[in-house]
GROMACS .gro file of C-alpha atoms in nm:
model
  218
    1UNK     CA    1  12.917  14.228  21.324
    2UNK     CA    2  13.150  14.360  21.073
    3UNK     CA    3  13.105  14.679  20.841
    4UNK     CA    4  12.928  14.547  20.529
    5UNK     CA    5  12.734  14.366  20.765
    6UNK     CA    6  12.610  14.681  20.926
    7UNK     CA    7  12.579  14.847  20.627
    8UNK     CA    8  12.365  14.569  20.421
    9UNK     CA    9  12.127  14.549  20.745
   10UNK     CA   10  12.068  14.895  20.766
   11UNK     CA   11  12.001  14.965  20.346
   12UNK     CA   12  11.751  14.668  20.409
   13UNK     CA   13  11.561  14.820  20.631
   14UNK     CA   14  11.501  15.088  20.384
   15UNK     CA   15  11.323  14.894  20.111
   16UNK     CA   16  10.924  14.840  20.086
   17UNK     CA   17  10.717  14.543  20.025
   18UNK     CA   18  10.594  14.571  19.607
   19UNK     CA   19  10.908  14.758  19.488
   20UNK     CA   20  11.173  14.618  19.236
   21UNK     CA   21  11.506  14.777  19.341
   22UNK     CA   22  11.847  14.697  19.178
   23UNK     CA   23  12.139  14.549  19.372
   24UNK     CA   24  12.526  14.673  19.228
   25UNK     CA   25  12.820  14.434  19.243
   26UNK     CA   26  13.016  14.375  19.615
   27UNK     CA   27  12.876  14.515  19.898
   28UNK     CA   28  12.533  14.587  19.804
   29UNK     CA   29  12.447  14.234  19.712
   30UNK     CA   30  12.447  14.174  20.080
   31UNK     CA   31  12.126  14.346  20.136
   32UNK     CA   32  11.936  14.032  20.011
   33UNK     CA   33  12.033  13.854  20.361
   34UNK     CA   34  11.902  14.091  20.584
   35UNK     CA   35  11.554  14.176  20.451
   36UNK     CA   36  11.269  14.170  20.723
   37UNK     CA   37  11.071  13.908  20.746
   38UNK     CA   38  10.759  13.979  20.545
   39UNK     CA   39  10.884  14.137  20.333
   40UNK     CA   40  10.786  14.103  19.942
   41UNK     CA   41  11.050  14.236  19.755
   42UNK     CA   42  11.204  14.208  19.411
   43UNK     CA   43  11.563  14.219  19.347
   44UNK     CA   44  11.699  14.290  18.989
   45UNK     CA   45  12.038  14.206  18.888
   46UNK     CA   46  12.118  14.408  18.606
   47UNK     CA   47  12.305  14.087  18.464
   48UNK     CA   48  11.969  13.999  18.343
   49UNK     CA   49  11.737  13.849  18.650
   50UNK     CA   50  11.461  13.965  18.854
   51UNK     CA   51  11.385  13.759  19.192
   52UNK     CA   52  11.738  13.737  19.265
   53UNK     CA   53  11.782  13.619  19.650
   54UNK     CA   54  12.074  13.500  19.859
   55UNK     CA   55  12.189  13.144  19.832
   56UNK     CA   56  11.937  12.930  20.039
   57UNK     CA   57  12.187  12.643  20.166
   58UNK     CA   58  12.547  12.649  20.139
   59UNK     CA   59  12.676  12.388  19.860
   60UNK     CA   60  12.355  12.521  19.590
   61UNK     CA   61  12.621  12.782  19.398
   62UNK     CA   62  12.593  12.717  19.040
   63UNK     CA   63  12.785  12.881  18.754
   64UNK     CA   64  12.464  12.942  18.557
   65UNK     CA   65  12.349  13.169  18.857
   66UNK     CA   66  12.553  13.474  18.916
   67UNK     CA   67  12.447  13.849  19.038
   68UNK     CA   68  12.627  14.133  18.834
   69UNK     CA   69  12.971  14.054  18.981
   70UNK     CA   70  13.012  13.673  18.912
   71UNK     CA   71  12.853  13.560  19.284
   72UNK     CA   72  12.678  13.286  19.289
   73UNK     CA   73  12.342  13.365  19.373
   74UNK     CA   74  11.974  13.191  19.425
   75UNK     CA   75  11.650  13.271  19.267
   76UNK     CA   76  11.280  13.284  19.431
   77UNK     CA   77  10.963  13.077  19.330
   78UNK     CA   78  10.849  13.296  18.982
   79UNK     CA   79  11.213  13.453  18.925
   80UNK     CA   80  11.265  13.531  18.515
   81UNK     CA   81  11.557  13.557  18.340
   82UNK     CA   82  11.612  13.819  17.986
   83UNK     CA   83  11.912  13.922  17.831
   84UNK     CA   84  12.096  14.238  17.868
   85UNK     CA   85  11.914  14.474  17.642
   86UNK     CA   86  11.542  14.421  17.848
   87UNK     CA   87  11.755  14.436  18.187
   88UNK     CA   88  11.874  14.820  18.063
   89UNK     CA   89  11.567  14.908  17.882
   90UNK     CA   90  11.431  14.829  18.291
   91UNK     CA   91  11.712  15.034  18.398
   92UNK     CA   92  11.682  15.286  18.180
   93UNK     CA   93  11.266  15.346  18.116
   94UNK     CA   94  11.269  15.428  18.496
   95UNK     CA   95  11.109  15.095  18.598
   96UNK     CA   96  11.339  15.063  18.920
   97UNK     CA   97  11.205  15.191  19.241
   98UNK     CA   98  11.543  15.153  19.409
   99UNK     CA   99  11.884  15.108  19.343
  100UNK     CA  100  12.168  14.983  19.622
  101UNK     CA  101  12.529  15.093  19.459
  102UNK     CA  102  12.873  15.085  19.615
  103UNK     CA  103  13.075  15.384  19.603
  104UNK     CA  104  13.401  15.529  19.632
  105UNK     CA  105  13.335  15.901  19.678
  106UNK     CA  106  13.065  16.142  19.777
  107UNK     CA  107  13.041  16.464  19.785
  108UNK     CA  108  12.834  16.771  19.964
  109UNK     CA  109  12.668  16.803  19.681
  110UNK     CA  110  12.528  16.474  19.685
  111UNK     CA  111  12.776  16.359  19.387
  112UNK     CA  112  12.843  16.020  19.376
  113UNK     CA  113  13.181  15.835  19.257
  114UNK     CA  114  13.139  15.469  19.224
  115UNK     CA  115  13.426  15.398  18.899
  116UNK     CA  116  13.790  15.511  18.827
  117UNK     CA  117  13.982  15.591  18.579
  118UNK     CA  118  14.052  15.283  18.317
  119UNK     CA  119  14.395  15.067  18.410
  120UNK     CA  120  14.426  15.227  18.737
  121UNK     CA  121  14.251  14.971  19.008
  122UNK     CA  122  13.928  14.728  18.972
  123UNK     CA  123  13.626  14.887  18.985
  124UNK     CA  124  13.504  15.023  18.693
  125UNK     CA  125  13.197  15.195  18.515
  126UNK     CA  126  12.945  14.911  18.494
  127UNK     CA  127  12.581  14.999  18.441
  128UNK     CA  128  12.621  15.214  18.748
  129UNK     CA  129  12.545  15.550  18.520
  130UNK     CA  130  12.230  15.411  18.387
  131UNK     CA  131  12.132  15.325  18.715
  132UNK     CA  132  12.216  15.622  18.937
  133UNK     CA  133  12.020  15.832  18.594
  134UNK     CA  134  11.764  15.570  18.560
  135UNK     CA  135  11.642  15.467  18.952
  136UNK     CA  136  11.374  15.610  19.131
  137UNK     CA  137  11.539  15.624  19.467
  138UNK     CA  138  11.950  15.544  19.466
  139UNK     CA  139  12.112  15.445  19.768
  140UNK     CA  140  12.509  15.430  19.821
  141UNK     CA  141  12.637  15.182  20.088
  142UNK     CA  142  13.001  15.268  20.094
  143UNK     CA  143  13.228  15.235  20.413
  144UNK     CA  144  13.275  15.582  20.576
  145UNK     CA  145  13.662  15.590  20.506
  146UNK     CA  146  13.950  15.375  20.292
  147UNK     CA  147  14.259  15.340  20.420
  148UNK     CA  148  14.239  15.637  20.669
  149UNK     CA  149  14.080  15.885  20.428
  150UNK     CA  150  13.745  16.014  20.380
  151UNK     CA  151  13.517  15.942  20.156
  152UNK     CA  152  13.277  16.141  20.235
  153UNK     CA  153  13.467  16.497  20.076
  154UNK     CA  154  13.354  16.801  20.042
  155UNK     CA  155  13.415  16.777  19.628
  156UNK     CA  156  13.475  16.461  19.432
  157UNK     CA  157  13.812  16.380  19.326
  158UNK     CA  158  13.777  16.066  19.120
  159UNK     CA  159  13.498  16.082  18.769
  160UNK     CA  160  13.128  16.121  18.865
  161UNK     CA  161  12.887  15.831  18.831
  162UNK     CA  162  12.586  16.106  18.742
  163UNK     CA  163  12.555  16.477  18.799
  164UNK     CA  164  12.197  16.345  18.986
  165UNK     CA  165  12.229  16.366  19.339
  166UNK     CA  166  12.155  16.056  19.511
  167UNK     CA  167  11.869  16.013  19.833
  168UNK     CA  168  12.091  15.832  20.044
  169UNK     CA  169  12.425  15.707  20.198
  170UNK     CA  170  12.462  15.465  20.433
  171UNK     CA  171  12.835  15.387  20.606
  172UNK     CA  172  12.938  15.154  20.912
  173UNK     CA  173  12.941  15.466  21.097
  174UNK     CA  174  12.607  15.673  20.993
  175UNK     CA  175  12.333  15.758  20.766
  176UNK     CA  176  12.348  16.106  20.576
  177UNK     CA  177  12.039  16.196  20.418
  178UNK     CA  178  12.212  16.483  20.084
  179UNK     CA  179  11.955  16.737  20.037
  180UNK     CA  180  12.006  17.112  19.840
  181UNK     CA  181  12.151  17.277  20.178
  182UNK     CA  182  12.407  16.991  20.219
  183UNK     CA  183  12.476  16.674  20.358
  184UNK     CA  184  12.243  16.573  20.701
  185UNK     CA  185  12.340  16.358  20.958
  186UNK     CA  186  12.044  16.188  21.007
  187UNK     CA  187  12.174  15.841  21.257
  188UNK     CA  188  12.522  15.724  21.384
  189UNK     CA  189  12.592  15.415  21.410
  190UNK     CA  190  12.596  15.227  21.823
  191UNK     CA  191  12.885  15.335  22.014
  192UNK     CA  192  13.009  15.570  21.749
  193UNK     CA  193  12.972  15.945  21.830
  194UNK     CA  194  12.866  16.258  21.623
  195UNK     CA  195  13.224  16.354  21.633
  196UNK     CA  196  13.382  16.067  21.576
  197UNK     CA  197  13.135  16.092  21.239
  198UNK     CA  198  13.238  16.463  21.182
  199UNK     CA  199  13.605  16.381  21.240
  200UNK     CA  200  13.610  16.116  20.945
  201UNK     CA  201  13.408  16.343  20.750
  202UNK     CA  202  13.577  16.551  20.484
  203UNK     CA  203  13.246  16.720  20.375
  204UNK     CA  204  13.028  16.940  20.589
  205UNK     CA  205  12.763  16.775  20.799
  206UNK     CA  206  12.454  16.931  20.869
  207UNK     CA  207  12.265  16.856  21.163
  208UNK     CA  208  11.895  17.058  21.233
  209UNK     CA  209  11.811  16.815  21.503
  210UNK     CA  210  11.990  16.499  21.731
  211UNK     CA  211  12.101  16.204  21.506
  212UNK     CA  212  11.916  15.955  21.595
  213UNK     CA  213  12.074  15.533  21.621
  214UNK     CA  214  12.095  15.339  21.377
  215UNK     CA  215  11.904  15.013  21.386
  216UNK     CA  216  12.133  14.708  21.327
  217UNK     CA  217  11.969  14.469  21.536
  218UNK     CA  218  12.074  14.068  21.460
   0.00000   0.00000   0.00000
């Protein structure tokens, strides 16, 4: 099991029948494999489609059915498509219950980071701002480190997504839970150790109680 593996089955498991939650571009858009069976949940693509799902056979990848980032994706039974402007007015009138983004940085203030500086590298701003501003619940699954270096720092070095502080973050190596005292170590990850977490941890980690394992079962 790789990392986005990991980290797609693990932001799955946080998502509730009867909620409409919002899946960014890359990682994130692996969540839609790994939901539990039973349960009923809608995922909006902020390129204008709600009932998004994961291809259903390999070979079905049309160019008239993308997520956000230009994947192919499939639709369920009752899906609807709109155009851009009802897909942010959903965004942005606080209609998602969720939101799944990538992200770059995050800080012990719960900052998050997700875009950088135009002309510098790929990602960019997106509808990310609307979304972190506009979701009920935001959730960042980001790998714990790039290239050696935290990512989890104790102040954000690249341009803040939102000034909001997100609910979640979920890495290959644990689940940190930001609240107003700091960041809490709520799980690690099998085989990986609290210090092993602390030791690729720029930021502070608080922990009131034993992290428990995260739950990554195939």
């Amino acid at each position: 099991m790789n990392e986005k593996e990991i980290i797609a089955r693990r932001v799955a498991q946080e998502l509730k029948s009867g909620t409409l939650v919002n899946l960014g571009i890359g990682l994130p858009t692996m969540v839609a494999s790994y939901l539990p069976a039973g349960l009923d949940v809608s995922f909006q693509s902020e390129n204008g489609i709600i009932g998004m799902s994961a291809l259903p056979d390999p070979g079905l990848a049309g160019s008239n059915l993308t997520d956000a980032g230009g994947t192919p994706a499939g639709a369920l039974p009752g899906a609807c498509a709109f155009d851009s402007a009802m897909s942010f007015a959903l965004v942005r009138g606080g209609h998602l219950d969720v939101t799944v983004l990538g992200g770059l940085q995050v800080d012990e203030e719960g900052h998050l980071a997700n875009w950088m500086v135009p002309g510098k590298i790929v990602p960019g701003m997106g509808g990310a701002m609307d979304l972190v501003s506009g979701a009920k619940r935001v959730i960042v699954a980001m790998t714990h480190t790039a290239k050696g270096e935290p990512k989890i720092l104790k102040k954000c070095t690249l341009p803040l997504t939102s000034v909001r502080r997100v609910d979640l973050v979920v890495t290959e190596m644990a689940v940190i839970q930001p609240t107003e005292e700091g960041l809490v170590l709520l799980e690690t990850a099998p085989g990986v150790t609290v210090d092993q977490v602390v030791a690729a941890s720029e930021a502070k980690l608080l922990m009131p109680k034993v992290p428990g394992v995260m739950g990554i079962a195939a």
